[in-house]
């Protein structure tokens, strides 16, 4: 039944589709979005355990020895390729999985791919919790990476296809909300287990819990109508759409179904290799945007800040406990900003949030660089007072808020909504693959970059933020409120991209 009887006329949809927010839509989208839990939990947990002495003692004793030296460069304490391999190995596996996932989602559906990701992540968490050596630890991380790759590819597509167009941004940002929630939950667990000898095992092993919750939930929902139609399951697609939209206004549901059938028939007729088709000139606008957004999103520096926030806070003078508390505060701020995004993303549009969030992050990155320059200095042997250290935390919180209500949720939303049905899984796969590839490079090199660039590392990310904001101003059309099957309209009207149509 419609929640509050709210009926939405979709502006610019080209199909005059009347969509309603029903209880079934809410439940289905929440379950699908909960797959973000596993990614968020891993982001939050991996950075925290790398500051736990028992974990470092068992797997990375050289880092522990460096940290205990009487005088050391604060930028370089945790500069260890083996330590960063623990974090970044997940993203190599995720990159491979995201490319494989496009074929899985096309052949077996979005829901099945999410469930496969949940199972894979679950077993990876169990292996990490019982890890006895580096090989076992990295093997578990690789399984986690496959799980994250599958779910990150399938879930945003699922949400974009199920949510009413007028509220697609809000429902899709739920995926990012669960990522943020997972980060906060992981930070709390890290803080609670930090002083236990086997606390790192508890932290890593508990990743199995969100994987189990997500997997069980997805077993109880159906696949998207678009996916079912693309696989020739017309009756199931019709039943799924009526369940999502309600039966009060059958004419509107039948009209939407007819449009979906038309899109699925075009997709079936275009049987060319999707990875070849997506390179055609007419799809160049969508391809460029789907690649540029995750590329730029990672170059905001947010993921490496999330991974290494405890390390960074310890480097500027916090103890292990206060560093974890500061990281938790950072996660809570990010989570709150995602809620703000959910409320405004379909009101103000994608472009406004991209641009405003970019300016906010740019200012904060430059400010952190200046603060580190005048306190710790280029040599890294200066002392940062408590007041300055708190200011660093405050600036990073403002930076995280800017990311949380802009580039965070929009990174998952925009690539999932701009492609036609026949290329939607492939486009999302390429977008996620770029995300993982850049994350791998940055997470593997961040500590070395911090050691080499010193405070200049924050200026490096600030420069990329400025560049990506200019890219949005020039080349990103507004996509709010447009039905996914009529998204071609925005490219035909854009000052630059219309030449490709």
mmCIF file of N, CA and C in Angstrom, residues 31-32 35 38 105 108-123 146-147 150-151 154-155 158 211-223:
data_model
loop_
_atom_site.group_PDB
_atom_site.id
_atom_site.type_symbol
_atom_site.label_atom_id
_atom_site.label_comp_id
_atom_site.label_asym_id
_atom_site.label_seq_id
_atom_site.Cartn_x
_atom_site.Cartn_y
_atom_site.Cartn_z
ATOM 1 N N UNK A 31 16.596 -3.620 2.077
ATOM 2 C CA UNK A 31 17.312 -4.901 2.071
ATOM 3 C C UNK A 31 18.470 -4.857 1.074
ATOM 4 N N UNK A 32 18.204 -4.366 -0.140
ATOM 5 C CA UNK A 32 19.260 -4.295 -1.154
ATOM 6 C C UNK A 32 20.365 -3.330 -0.729
ATOM 7 N N UNK A 35 23.424 -4.205 1.614
ATOM 8 C CA UNK A 35 24.655 -4.831 1.138
ATOM 9 C C UNK A 35 25.852 -3.891 1.284
ATOM 10 N N UNK A 38 28.694 -4.504 4.329
ATOM 11 C CA UNK A 38 29.941 -5.267 4.327
ATOM 12 C C UNK A 38 31.113 -4.405 3.869
ATOM 13 N N UNK A 105 25.184 -10.671 -13.371
ATOM 14 C CA UNK A 105 23.920 -9.949 -13.186
ATOM 15 C C UNK A 105 23.047 -10.045 -14.432
ATOM 16 N N UNK A 108 22.064 -14.127 -14.459
ATOM 17 C CA UNK A 108 21.365 -14.708 -13.308
ATOM 18 C C UNK A 108 20.604 -13.690 -12.465
ATOM 19 N N UNK A 109 20.767 -12.400 -12.754
ATOM 20 C CA UNK A 109 20.008 -11.390 -12.033
ATOM 21 C C UNK A 109 20.813 -10.628 -10.997
ATOM 22 N N UNK A 110 20.298 -9.448 -10.632
ATOM 23 C CA UNK A 110 20.963 -8.584 -9.639
ATOM 24 C C UNK A 110 20.947 -9.237 -8.260
ATOM 25 N N UNK A 111 19.797 -9.783 -7.881
ATOM 26 C CA UNK A 111 19.638 -10.371 -6.548
ATOM 27 C C UNK A 111 20.596 -11.539 -6.326
ATOM 28 N N UNK A 112 20.727 -12.420 -7.304
ATOM 29 C CA UNK A 112 21.610 -13.579 -7.174
ATOM 30 C C UNK A 112 23.056 -13.154 -6.986
ATOM 31 N N UNK A 113 23.464 -12.111 -7.700
ATOM 32 C CA UNK A 113 24.841 -11.622 -7.584
ATOM 33 C C UNK A 113 25.106 -11.058 -6.196
ATOM 34 N N UNK A 114 24.130 -10.333 -5.639
ATOM 35 C CA UNK A 114 24.291 -9.801 -4.276
ATOM 36 C C UNK A 114 24.418 -10.940 -3.278
ATOM 37 N N UNK A 115 23.594 -11.968 -3.426
ATOM 38 C CA UNK A 115 23.644 -13.116 -2.515
ATOM 39 C C UNK A 115 24.997 -13.830 -2.612
ATOM 40 N N UNK A 116 25.501 -14.003 -3.831
ATOM 41 C CA UNK A 116 26.819 -14.623 -4.018
ATOM 42 C C UNK A 116 27.900 -13.800 -3.320
ATOM 43 N N UNK A 117 27.785 -12.483 -3.436
ATOM 44 C CA UNK A 117 28.738 -11.616 -2.753
ATOM 45 C C UNK A 117 28.685 -11.774 -1.244
ATOM 46 N N UNK A 118 27.477 -11.929 -0.705
ATOM 47 C CA UNK A 118 27.331 -12.116 0.741
ATOM 48 C C UNK A 118 27.992 -13.395 1.222
ATOM 49 N N UNK A 119 27.779 -14.489 0.496
ATOM 50 C CA UNK A 119 28.397 -15.769 0.870
ATOM 51 C C UNK A 119 29.922 -15.677 0.821
ATOM 52 N N UNK A 120 30.441 -15.086 -0.237
ATOM 53 C CA UNK A 120 31.897 -14.980 -0.398
ATOM 54 C C UNK A 120 32.512 -14.146 0.713
ATOM 55 N N UNK A 121 31.876 -13.013 1.020
ATOM 56 C CA UNK A 121 32.375 -12.144 2.080
ATOM 57 C C UNK A 121 32.334 -12.861 3.434
ATOM 58 N N UNK A 122 31.287 -13.633 3.667
ATOM 59 C CA UNK A 122 31.136 -14.355 4.927
ATOM 60 C C UNK A 122 32.329 -15.289 5.166
ATOM 61 N N UNK A 123 32.688 -16.065 4.160
ATOM 62 C CA UNK A 123 33.792 -17.008 4.326
ATOM 63 C C UNK A 123 35.133 -16.295 4.450
ATOM 64 N N UNK A 146 36.203 -10.224 -3.321
ATOM 65 C CA UNK A 146 35.233 -10.773 -4.265
ATOM 66 C C UNK A 146 33.809 -10.471 -3.801
ATOM 67 N N UNK A 147 33.571 -10.604 -2.507
ATOM 68 C CA UNK A 147 32.237 -10.318 -1.984
ATOM 69 C C UNK A 147 31.834 -8.875 -2.194
ATOM 70 N N UNK A 150 31.177 -8.105 -6.017
ATOM 71 C CA UNK A 150 29.868 -8.560 -6.498
ATOM 72 C C UNK A 150 28.748 -7.631 -6.020
ATOM 73 N N UNK A 151 28.739 -7.332 -4.740
ATOM 74 C CA UNK A 151 27.633 -6.542 -4.183
ATOM 75 C C UNK A 151 27.672 -5.092 -4.638
ATOM 76 N N UNK A 154 26.184 -4.983 -8.183
ATOM 77 C CA UNK A 154 24.775 -5.335 -8.369
ATOM 78 C C UNK A 154 23.805 -4.453 -7.578
ATOM 79 N N UNK A 155 24.164 -4.082 -6.360
ATOM 80 C CA UNK A 155 23.208 -3.373 -5.497
ATOM 81 C C UNK A 155 22.784 -2.010 -6.028
ATOM 82 N N UNK A 158 20.400 -2.545 -8.854
ATOM 83 C CA UNK A 158 19.133 -3.034 -8.296
ATOM 84 C C UNK A 158 18.289 -1.855 -7.791
ATOM 85 N N UNK A 211 27.478 -9.691 6.737
ATOM 86 C CA UNK A 211 27.342 -10.515 5.528
ATOM 87 C C UNK A 211 26.156 -11.455 5.655
ATOM 88 N N UNK A 212 25.980 -12.048 6.839
ATOM 89 C CA UNK A 212 24.861 -12.970 7.057
ATOM 90 C C UNK A 212 23.524 -12.228 7.022
ATOM 91 N N UNK A 213 23.465 -11.046 7.651
ATOM 92 C CA UNK A 213 22.233 -10.254 7.675
ATOM 93 C C UNK A 213 21.804 -9.886 6.254
ATOM 94 N N UNK A 214 22.766 -9.401 5.470
ATOM 95 C CA UNK A 214 22.478 -8.990 4.096
ATOM 96 C C UNK A 214 22.023 -10.164 3.243
ATOM 97 N N UNK A 215 22.716 -11.285 3.370
ATOM 98 C CA UNK A 215 22.414 -12.457 2.538
ATOM 99 C C UNK A 215 21.025 -13.013 2.839
ATOM 100 N N UNK A 216 20.706 -13.148 4.107
ATOM 101 C CA UNK A 216 19.390 -13.658 4.494
ATOM 102 C C UNK A 216 18.294 -12.711 4.004
ATOM 103 N N UNK A 217 18.518 -11.416 4.140
ATOM 104 C CA UNK A 217 17.522 -10.444 3.680
ATOM 105 C C UNK A 217 17.271 -10.545 2.191
ATOM 106 N N UNK A 218 18.340 -10.702 1.414
ATOM 107 C CA UNK A 218 18.194 -10.772 -0.052
ATOM 108 C C UNK A 218 17.515 -12.060 -0.505
ATOM 109 N N UNK A 219 17.586 -13.109 0.303
ATOM 110 C CA UNK A 219 16.882 -14.345 -0.036
ATOM 111 C C UNK A 219 15.366 -14.159 0.022
ATOM 112 N N UNK A 220 14.911 -13.098 0.702
ATOM 113 C CA UNK A 220 13.481 -12.883 0.916
ATOM 114 C C UNK A 220 12.854 -11.892 -0.061
ATOM 115 N N UNK A 221 13.657 -11.300 -0.952
ATOM 116 C CA UNK A 221 13.107 -10.339 -1.907
ATOM 117 C C UNK A 221 13.239 -10.897 -3.327
ATOM 118 N N UNK A 222 12.508 -10.293 -4.267
ATOM 119 C CA UNK A 222 12.576 -10.749 -5.660
ATOM 120 C C UNK A 222 13.574 -9.905 -6.440
ATOM 121 N N UNK A 223 13.892 -10.370 -7.642
ATOM 122 C CA UNK A 223 14.779 -9.601 -8.498
ATOM 123 C C UNK A 223 14.015 -8.421 -9.091
#
